[in-house]
Amino acid sequence: MKRLLYCAAACLALAACNPAAEAPRRTLALVPCRLAGVESQAQCGTYEVWENRAAKKGRRIGINVAVVPARIRNHDPDPIFVFAGGPGQGAVALAAEVMPLFSRLNDSRDLVFIDQRGTGNSHPLDCSEDEDQPLQSLFEDALPEDLVRKCLATLDADPRQYLTSIAVEDIDDVRRALGYDQVNLWGGSYGTRVELEYLRRHGEHVRAMVLDGVAPATMKLPLSFVADGEAALGKLVRDCAAQPLCRLTYPDLEGTIESMRARLARRPIRAAIEDPRTGERDTVEVNENVFLSGLFRPLYVAELASLLPYGIASAANGDFNPLLAQNLEFADDVSENLSLGMHLAVVCSEDIPLITAKDLEAAQGAFFGRALVDDFVRACRLWPRGHVPDDYYTPVRSNVPALVLSGGIDPATPPRHAREVVKTLPNARHFIAPHLGHGVSLHGCAPRLIERFIREGTAKGLDGKCLERIPRPLYVLPLGSDS
């Protein structure tokens, strides 16, 4: 606005100013394309950047971009940029999943999906999958050193160049090349870390931002999962005990969990299950690690978590299929759109260096233990570490309006992380959906809150109490139980 007023005054004085020249101009060529699962016609393109942005020489990589244009011709100039989670997920592949959230906003705003460097089709740091990989590996949260070595050996990339702070510079280049001055941001999970870093480096171009499941740079992945997962599991046990039918059907859920864990730690059990890749029956060794993974993974999704008491009780009676089936569904969803090399590039440079000996000692006695953390610590000794900016872990301070959403039973990014972040965002509003897990935006009244927030450009006047009315799904009971 100040630029326009200045330009208008100069025009009157000199009659030599053309305001249209100040408008952003698109320089990135886009071509019509179709995005999987998206009905609207999209436009796609590739923007080339230096892999090593600091050196400005060597390999160049392409950043994959997809734009779903606004439906009306006279549309708002500020689009919505969508940031994916992981780290390691590509944003373009998530378009079909999040389009319902932005359907009405897309009437007047472009939607922009950018595959962050190292993900999707932006020079992905994919680790080639071993077709002979045993079914067992799908059930264990493990990171074998030989897998890490093999992944590193096959990458045609410098993993040190795939950090969050570098990626946001690509994103700003794309913003400029697309001809946008101000943008709105939406991100989930790790995508919120990208949002915050973009805000730190290029806040003058951010009109408003939605952060769903805040994952700040200080959270210490995967160590934070130990405490946050235990809190979510404890909440599930207490909520079951508070529901009469659940309490009656699973009278000592906590005791059953403890006894099963101790039993499997002493002697693993062989269980038969159908391999989803071949359709053939196979056997899985259910050890303590498989059991703990089977408890943790479903906690992400409230609907899956509602099956956990039944799965645990069935396992205690010798039938592990209900518990293992939940594992398979979650594992397939995660592995389908995740670049492991990019995940390691971020975590090994940004998170693992923050973990102290005291942290590891504290995790030793926790319910979920430190096995996964130890795996990452060992893996990151092999993985090249990139340079993290000196201010990377300092709180991001900004007056940009922000709508912050948290799931109250989220085992990965619960409200405690968001509470720290909003302390230095004075124009942020933090709303908690107490009965939702990882990801709030697509549930209940959340789409309406987001739509109003983006349209108005402020969180003032928003009422998030409607999120409190979203119920936890009823716990699944065995057939024949009283209802």
Coordinates of C-alpha atoms in Angstrom, one line a residue:
M1 CA 0.0 0.0 0.0
K2 CA 2.8 2.4 0.8
R3 CA 4.5 1.6 -2.5
L4 CA 1.2 2.4 -4.4
L5 CA 0.7 5.7 -2.5
Y6 CA 4.3 6.7 -3.2
C7 CA 4.0 5.8 -6.8
A8 CA 0.8 7.7 -7.2
A9 CA 2.4 10.8 -5.7
A10 CA 5.4 10.4 -8.0
C11 CA 3.1 10.1 -11.1
L12 CA 1.4 13.4 -10.2
A13 CA 4.8 15.1 -9.8
L14 CA 6.6 13.6 -12.7
A15 CA 4.0 12.0 -15.0
A16 CA 6.6 9.3 -15.5
C17 CA 5.4 6.4 -13.3
N18 CA 3.6 3.2 -14.4
P19 CA 2.0 1.4 -11.4
A20 CA 1.5 -1.7 -13.6
A21 CA 5.2 -2.1 -13.8
E22 CA 5.4 -2.8 -10.0
A23 CA 3.0 -5.7 -10.2
P24 CA 4.6 -9.2 -9.9
R25 CA 5.1 -10.9 -13.2
R26 CA 5.0 -14.7 -13.8
T27 CA 8.2 -16.0 -15.3
L28 CA 7.7 -19.7 -14.7
A29 CA 6.0 -21.4 -17.6
L30 CA 3.2 -23.7 -16.6
V31 CA 1.4 -26.3 -18.8
P32 CA -2.0 -28.0 -18.3
C33 CA -1.8 -31.1 -16.3
R34 CA -3.9 -33.5 -14.2
L35 CA -3.3 -34.3 -10.6
A36 CA -4.3 -37.7 -9.3
G37 CA -7.7 -37.7 -7.6
V38 CA -8.3 -34.0 -8.4
E39 CA -11.1 -33.0 -10.8
S40 CA -10.0 -29.5 -11.4
Q41 CA -7.6 -28.8 -14.2
A42 CA -4.2 -27.9 -12.9
Q43 CA -1.1 -26.2 -14.3
C44 CA 2.3 -27.8 -13.7
G45 CA 5.9 -26.7 -14.2
T46 CA 9.5 -27.2 -13.0
Y47 CA 11.7 -24.5 -11.5
E48 CA 15.4 -25.1 -11.6
V49 CA 17.6 -24.2 -8.6
W50 CA 21.2 -24.9 -7.6
E51 CA 21.4 -28.0 -5.4
N52 CA 24.1 -26.1 -3.5
R53 CA 22.5 -22.7 -3.3
A54 CA 25.5 -21.1 -1.4
A55 CA 28.1 -22.2 -3.9
K56 CA 25.8 -21.5 -7.0
K57 CA 27.6 -24.1 -9.0
G58 CA 27.5 -27.9 -9.6
R59 CA 24.3 -29.8 -9.9
R60 CA 21.0 -28.1 -10.7
I61 CA 17.7 -29.7 -9.6
G62 CA 14.1 -29.2 -10.6
I63 CA 11.4 -28.1 -8.1
N64 CA 8.1 -29.6 -9.1
V65 CA 5.2 -27.2 -8.9
A66 CA 1.4 -27.6 -9.4
V67 CA -1.1 -24.8 -9.4
V68 CA -4.9 -25.3 -9.3
P69 CA -6.1 -21.9 -10.5
A70 CA -8.9 -19.9 -8.9
R71 CA -12.2 -20.6 -10.6
I72 CA -13.2 -16.9 -11.0
R73 CA -11.4 -14.6 -13.4
N74 CA -11.2 -11.6 -11.0
H75 CA -9.6 -13.6 -8.2
D76 CA -7.7 -12.6 -5.1
P77 CA -3.9 -12.1 -5.7
D78 CA -2.7 -14.1 -2.7
P79 CA -2.8 -17.8 -3.2
I80 CA -2.6 -20.7 -0.7
F81 CA 0.7 -22.5 -0.5
V82 CA 0.4 -26.1 0.8
F83 CA 3.3 -27.6 2.7
A84 CA 3.5 -31.4 3.3
G85 CA 4.7 -33.3 6.4
G86 CA 7.2 -36.1 7.0
P87 CA 9.8 -34.8 6.6
G88 CA 9.9 -36.5 3.2
Q89 CA 6.4 -36.2 1.8
G90 CA 5.7 -34.4 -1.5
A91 CA 3.0 -31.8 -1.5
V92 CA 1.7 -32.6 -5.0
A93 CA 0.7 -36.1 -4.1
L94 CA -1.3 -34.8 -1.2
A95 CA -3.5 -32.5 -3.5
A96 CA -6.4 -34.9 -3.6
E97 CA -6.4 -35.3 0.1
V98 CA -6.5 -31.6 0.9
M99 CA -8.6 -30.3 -2.0
P100 CA -11.9 -30.8 -0.1
L101 CA -10.5 -28.5 2.6
F102 CA -9.8 -25.7 0.1
S103 CA -12.7 -26.2 -2.3
R104 CA -14.6 -23.0 -1.5
L105 CA -11.4 -21.0 -1.1
N106 CA -10.3 -22.2 -4.5
D107 CA -13.2 -20.2 -6.0
S108 CA -11.2 -17.0 -5.5
R109 CA -7.6 -18.2 -4.8
D110 CA -5.0 -20.2 -6.5
L111 CA -3.8 -23.3 -4.7
V112 CA -0.1 -24.0 -5.0
F113 CA 1.5 -27.4 -4.3
I114 CA 5.3 -27.4 -4.3
D115 CA 7.3 -30.6 -3.9
Q116 CA 10.0 -29.6 -1.4
R117 CA 13.5 -30.5 -2.6
G118 CA 14.2 -34.1 -2.0
T119 CA 10.5 -35.1 -2.1
G120 CA 7.9 -36.1 -4.7
N121 CA 9.2 -35.1 -8.2
S122 CA 11.7 -32.6 -6.9
H123 CA 14.9 -34.7 -7.2
P124 CA 13.6 -37.1 -4.5
L125 CA 16.0 -38.7 -2.1
D126 CA 14.3 -42.1 -2.5
C127 CA 15.9 -45.2 -1.2
S128 CA 15.4 -48.1 -3.5
E129 CA 13.2 -50.7 -1.9
D130 CA 14.3 -54.3 -1.6
E131 CA 11.7 -56.4 -3.3
D132 CA 12.8 -59.3 -1.1
Q133 CA 12.3 -57.2 2.0
P134 CA 10.5 -59.5 4.5
L135 CA 7.0 -58.7 5.6
Q136 CA 8.4 -58.5 9.1
S137 CA 10.0 -55.1 8.3
L138 CA 6.6 -53.5 7.8
F139 CA 5.7 -54.1 11.4
E140 CA 8.8 -52.8 13.1
D141 CA 9.9 -49.2 13.6
A142 CA 13.5 -49.9 12.9
L143 CA 16.3 -48.3 10.9
P144 CA 19.0 -50.9 10.2
E145 CA 22.5 -49.5 9.5
D146 CA 22.8 -51.6 6.3
L147 CA 19.7 -50.0 4.9
V148 CA 21.1 -46.5 5.6
R149 CA 24.4 -47.4 4.0
K150 CA 22.7 -48.8 0.9
C151 CA 20.4 -45.7 0.7
L152 CA 23.3 -43.3 0.9
A153 CA 25.3 -45.2 -1.7
T154 CA 22.5 -45.1 -4.2
L155 CA 21.6 -41.4 -3.9
D156 CA 22.6 -39.1 -6.7
A157 CA 22.6 -36.1 -4.4
D158 CA 24.4 -34.2 -1.7
P159 CA 22.2 -34.9 1.4
R160 CA 23.7 -31.9 3.2
Q161 CA 21.8 -29.6 0.8
Y162 CA 18.3 -30.8 1.7
L163 CA 17.6 -29.0 5.0
T164 CA 14.5 -26.9 5.8
S165 CA 16.4 -23.6 5.8
I166 CA 17.6 -24.3 2.2
A167 CA 14.2 -25.5 1.0
V168 CA 12.4 -22.3 2.0
E169 CA 14.7 -20.4 -0.3
D170 CA 13.6 -22.6 -3.2
I171 CA 10.0 -21.9 -2.2
D172 CA 10.5 -18.2 -2.2
D173 CA 12.1 -18.4 -5.6
V174 CA 9.0 -20.3 -6.9
R175 CA 6.7 -17.7 -5.3
R176 CA 8.5 -14.9 -7.2
A177 CA 8.6 -16.9 -10.4
L178 CA 4.8 -17.5 -10.2
G179 CA 4.2 -13.8 -9.9
Y180 CA 2.9 -13.7 -6.3
D181 CA 3.8 -11.0 -3.8
Q182 CA 1.9 -12.2 -0.7
V183 CA 0.9 -15.7 0.0
N184 CA -1.1 -17.6 2.6
L185 CA 0.4 -20.8 4.0
W186 CA -1.1 -24.0 5.2
G187 CA 1.0 -26.9 6.5
G188 CA 0.6 -30.0 8.5
S189 CA 3.1 -31.7 10.9
Y190 CA 6.6 -31.1 9.5
G191 CA 5.1 -28.7 7.1
T192 CA 4.5 -26.3 10.0
R193 CA 8.3 -26.3 10.5
V194 CA 8.7 -25.3 6.9
E195 CA 6.1 -22.6 7.4
L196 CA 7.8 -21.2 10.4
E197 CA 11.2 -21.1 8.8
Y198 CA 9.7 -19.4 5.7
L199 CA 8.1 -16.9 8.0
R200 CA 11.4 -16.2 9.6
R201 CA 13.2 -15.7 6.3
H202 CA 10.5 -14.2 4.2
G203 CA 7.8 -13.0 6.5
E204 CA 7.1 -9.9 4.4
H205 CA 5.5 -12.1 1.8
V206 CA 3.2 -14.0 4.2
R207 CA -0.3 -12.6 4.6
A208 CA -1.7 -15.4 6.9
M209 CA -0.8 -18.9 7.9
V210 CA -2.5 -22.1 9.2
L211 CA -0.4 -24.5 11.2
D212 CA -1.9 -27.9 11.8
G213 CA 0.0 -30.1 14.3
V214 CA 3.0 -27.9 15.1
A215 CA 6.4 -29.5 14.7
P216 CA 8.9 -26.8 15.7
A217 CA 12.6 -27.2 15.0
T218 CA 13.2 -27.7 18.7
M219 CA 11.1 -30.8 19.1
K220 CA 13.9 -33.4 18.7
L221 CA 12.5 -36.0 16.4
P222 CA 12.1 -38.9 17.0
L223 CA 12.8 -38.5 20.8
S224 CA 9.6 -36.4 21.3
F225 CA 7.5 -39.4 20.2
V226 CA 8.5 -41.2 23.4
A227 CA 6.8 -38.8 25.8
D228 CA 4.1 -37.7 23.4
G229 CA 3.2 -41.3 22.4
E230 CA 3.0 -42.4 26.1
A231 CA 0.7 -39.5 26.9
A232 CA -1.6 -40.3 24.0
L233 CA -1.7 -44.0 25.0
G234 CA -2.4 -43.1 28.6
K235 CA -5.3 -40.9 27.5
L236 CA -6.8 -43.7 25.5
V237 CA -6.7 -46.1 28.5
R238 CA -8.3 -43.5 30.7
D239 CA -11.0 -42.6 28.1
C240 CA -11.8 -46.3 27.8
A241 CA -12.2 -46.6 31.5
A242 CA -14.5 -43.6 31.5
Q243 CA -16.9 -45.3 29.0
P244 CA -19.1 -47.9 30.8
L245 CA -19.2 -50.4 27.9
C246 CA -15.5 -50.1 27.1
R247 CA -14.6 -50.4 30.8
L248 CA -16.9 -53.5 31.1
T249 CA -15.5 -55.1 28.0
Y250 CA -11.8 -54.3 28.6
P251 CA -11.8 -54.1 32.5
D252 CA -8.0 -53.9 32.9
L253 CA -6.7 -52.5 29.6
E254 CA -3.6 -51.0 31.2
G255 CA -2.7 -54.3 32.9
T256 CA -3.3 -56.3 29.7
I257 CA -0.9 -54.0 27.8
E258 CA 1.8 -54.4 30.5
S259 CA 1.4 -58.1 30.7
M260 CA 1.5 -58.5 26.9
R261 CA 4.6 -56.4 26.6
A262 CA 6.4 -58.4 29.3
R263 CA 5.3 -61.7 27.7
L264 CA 6.5 -60.7 24.3
A265 CA 9.8 -59.4 25.6
R266 CA 10.5 -62.8 27.1
R267 CA 9.2 -64.9 24.2
P268 CA 8.1 -63.6 20.8
I269 CA 5.1 -65.2 19.1
R270 CA 4.7 -66.3 15.5
A271 CA 1.4 -65.0 14.0
A272 CA -0.1 -65.6 10.5
I273 CA -1.2 -62.7 8.3
E274 CA -1.8 -62.0 4.7
D275 CA 1.0 -60.2 2.9
P276 CA -0.7 -57.1 1.2
R277 CA 2.0 -57.1 -1.5
T278 CA 1.4 -60.7 -2.7
G279 CA -1.9 -61.7 -1.2
E280 CA -0.2 -64.8 0.3
R281 CA -0.3 -65.9 3.9
D282 CA 2.9 -65.3 5.8
T283 CA 4.1 -65.4 9.3
V284 CA 5.3 -62.5 11.4
E285 CA 7.3 -62.6 14.6
V286 CA 5.5 -60.5 17.1
N287 CA 8.2 -59.3 19.5
E288 CA 8.2 -56.4 21.9
N289 CA 9.1 -53.9 19.2
V290 CA 6.3 -55.0 16.9
F291 CA 3.8 -54.8 19.8
L292 CA 4.9 -51.3 20.7
S293 CA 4.7 -50.2 17.1
G294 CA 1.3 -51.7 17.0
L295 CA 0.2 -49.5 19.9
F296 CA 1.8 -46.3 18.7
R297 CA 0.9 -46.1 15.0
P298 CA -2.9 -46.3 15.4
L299 CA -2.8 -43.4 17.9
Y300 CA -2.3 -41.0 14.9
V301 CA -5.9 -41.5 13.8
A302 CA -8.7 -41.4 16.2
E303 CA -10.7 -43.9 14.2
L304 CA -7.8 -46.4 14.3
A305 CA -7.2 -45.8 17.9
S306 CA -10.8 -46.8 18.7
L307 CA -9.9 -50.3 17.5
L308 CA -6.9 -50.6 19.8
P309 CA -8.6 -52.0 22.9
Y310 CA -10.2 -54.7 20.7
G311 CA -6.8 -55.4 19.0
I312 CA -5.0 -55.6 22.4
A313 CA -7.6 -57.9 23.9
S314 CA -7.6 -60.1 20.8
A315 CA -3.8 -60.4 21.0
A316 CA -4.0 -61.4 24.6
N317 CA -6.3 -64.2 23.5
G318 CA -3.8 -65.3 20.9
D319 CA -5.2 -63.6 17.8
F320 CA -2.8 -60.8 16.6
N321 CA -4.5 -60.1 13.3
P322 CA -6.7 -57.2 14.4
L323 CA -3.6 -55.4 15.8
L324 CA -1.3 -56.3 12.9
A325 CA -3.9 -55.2 10.3
Q326 CA -3.9 -51.6 11.8
N327 CA -0.1 -51.6 11.5
L328 CA -0.3 -52.6 7.8
E329 CA -2.8 -49.9 6.9
F330 CA -0.7 -47.2 8.6
A331 CA 2.7 -48.5 7.2
D332 CA 1.3 -48.5 3.6
D333 CA 0.0 -45.0 3.9
V334 CA 3.3 -43.6 5.2
S335 CA 5.7 -45.5 2.8
E336 CA 3.7 -44.6 -0.3
N337 CA 4.7 -40.9 -0.3
L338 CA 7.8 -40.6 1.8
S339 CA 11.4 -40.1 0.7
L340 CA 13.5 -41.8 3.3
G341 CA 16.7 -40.0 2.3
M342 CA 15.1 -36.6 2.7
H343 CA 13.7 -37.7 6.0
L344 CA 17.2 -38.6 7.2
A345 CA 18.7 -35.4 5.7
V346 CA 16.5 -33.3 7.9
V347 CA 16.4 -35.3 11.1
C348 CA 20.1 -36.1 11.1
S349 CA 21.0 -32.4 10.7
E350 CA 18.3 -30.6 12.6
D351 CA 17.0 -33.0 15.3
I352 CA 19.4 -35.6 16.4
P353 CA 22.2 -33.1 17.2
L354 CA 19.9 -31.7 19.9
I355 CA 19.5 -35.0 21.7
T356 CA 21.7 -35.2 24.9
A357 CA 22.9 -38.1 27.0
K358 CA 20.4 -36.9 29.6
D359 CA 17.6 -37.2 27.1
L360 CA 18.6 -40.7 26.2
E361 CA 18.8 -41.7 29.9
A362 CA 15.3 -40.4 30.5
A363 CA 13.9 -42.2 27.5
Q364 CA 15.3 -45.5 28.8
G365 CA 12.7 -45.8 31.4
A366 CA 9.8 -44.6 29.3
F367 CA 7.0 -46.9 28.1
F368 CA 7.9 -46.8 24.4
G369 CA 11.6 -46.8 25.3
R370 CA 14.5 -45.5 23.2
A371 CA 15.0 -48.3 20.6
L372 CA 13.9 -46.1 17.7
V373 CA 15.8 -43.1 19.0
D374 CA 19.0 -45.3 19.2
D375 CA 18.4 -46.5 15.7
F376 CA 18.3 -42.9 14.4
V377 CA 21.4 -41.9 16.5
R378 CA 23.3 -44.8 14.9
A379 CA 22.0 -44.0 11.4
C380 CA 22.9 -40.3 11.7
R381 CA 26.5 -41.2 12.5
L382 CA 26.7 -42.5 8.9
W383 CA 24.6 -39.7 7.3
P384 CA 26.3 -36.5 6.1
R385 CA 25.2 -33.5 8.2
G386 CA 24.3 -30.2 6.7
H387 CA 24.9 -26.7 8.1
V388 CA 22.0 -25.4 10.2
P389 CA 21.8 -21.5 10.5
D390 CA 22.8 -20.0 13.8
D391 CA 19.3 -18.7 14.5
Y392 CA 17.4 -21.8 13.4
Y393 CA 16.3 -22.9 16.9
T394 CA 15.4 -19.4 18.2
P395 CA 11.7 -18.7 18.4
V396 CA 10.1 -17.2 15.3
R397 CA 8.7 -13.8 16.1
S398 CA 6.1 -12.3 13.8
N399 CA 2.9 -10.3 13.8
V400 CA 1.5 -12.3 10.8
P401 CA -2.0 -13.7 11.7
A402 CA -1.8 -17.4 12.4
L403 CA -4.5 -20.0 13.0
V404 CA -2.9 -22.9 15.0
L405 CA -4.7 -26.2 15.4
S406 CA -3.8 -29.2 17.6
G407 CA -5.3 -32.6 18.2
G408 CA -5.6 -33.3 21.9
I409 CA -4.8 -37.1 21.5
D410 CA -2.0 -36.6 18.9
P411 CA 1.0 -38.8 19.7
A412 CA 3.3 -36.9 17.4
T413 CA 2.5 -33.1 17.5
P414 CA 0.3 -32.6 20.6
P415 CA -0.7 -29.1 21.9
R416 CA 2.4 -28.7 24.0
H417 CA 4.5 -27.9 21.0
A418 CA 2.0 -25.3 19.6
R419 CA 1.8 -23.6 23.0
E420 CA 5.5 -22.8 22.8
V421 CA 5.4 -21.5 19.3
V422 CA 2.4 -19.1 19.8
K423 CA 4.2 -17.3 22.6
T424 CA 6.1 -15.3 20.0
L425 CA 3.2 -15.0 17.5
P426 CA 1.0 -12.3 19.1
N427 CA -1.6 -12.5 16.3
A428 CA -2.0 -16.2 16.6
R429 CA -5.0 -18.1 17.9
H430 CA -4.5 -21.7 19.1
F431 CA -7.5 -24.1 19.1
I432 CA -7.4 -27.6 20.3
A433 CA -9.7 -30.5 19.2
P434 CA -9.4 -32.6 22.4
H435 CA -10.6 -35.9 20.8
L436 CA -8.7 -35.7 17.5
G437 CA -5.3 -37.2 16.7
H438 CA -2.7 -36.1 14.1
G439 CA -4.3 -33.6 11.8
V440 CA -7.3 -31.4 12.6
S441 CA -8.0 -29.4 9.4
L442 CA -10.3 -31.8 7.6
H443 CA -12.5 -32.6 10.6
G444 CA -15.8 -31.1 11.9
C445 CA -15.9 -27.3 11.8
A446 CA -12.2 -26.9 11.1
P447 CA -12.7 -26.3 7.3
R448 CA -15.1 -23.5 8.1
L449 CA -12.7 -21.9 10.6
I450 CA -9.9 -22.1 8.0
E451 CA -12.0 -20.7 5.3
R452 CA -13.1 -17.7 7.4
F453 CA -9.6 -17.1 8.6
I454 CA -8.1 -17.0 5.1
R455 CA -10.9 -14.8 3.7
E456 CA -10.6 -12.3 6.5
G457 CA -6.9 -12.5 7.0
T458 CA -7.2 -12.4 10.8
A459 CA -7.9 -14.9 13.6
K460 CA -9.7 -12.3 15.7
G461 CA -13.3 -13.2 16.1
L462 CA -12.8 -16.9 15.5
D463 CA -14.4 -19.3 18.0
G464 CA -12.8 -22.7 18.2
K465 CA -15.2 -24.2 20.7
C466 CA -16.9 -26.1 17.9
L467 CA -13.7 -28.3 17.8
E468 CA -14.4 -29.4 21.3
R469 CA -17.7 -30.9 20.3
I470 CA -16.1 -33.4 17.9
P471 CA -16.4 -36.7 19.8
R472 CA -13.8 -39.4 20.1
P473 CA -15.0 -42.3 18.0
L474 CA -16.7 -45.1 20.1
Y475 CA -14.4 -47.9 21.0
V476 CA -14.9 -51.1 19.0
L477 CA -16.5 -53.9 20.9
P478 CA -16.5 -57.7 20.0
L479 CA -19.5 -59.0 18.2
G480 CA -22.2 -60.0 20.6
S481 CA -21.2 -57.3 23.2
D482 CA -24.1 -55.3 24.7
S483 CA -24.6 -52.0 23.1

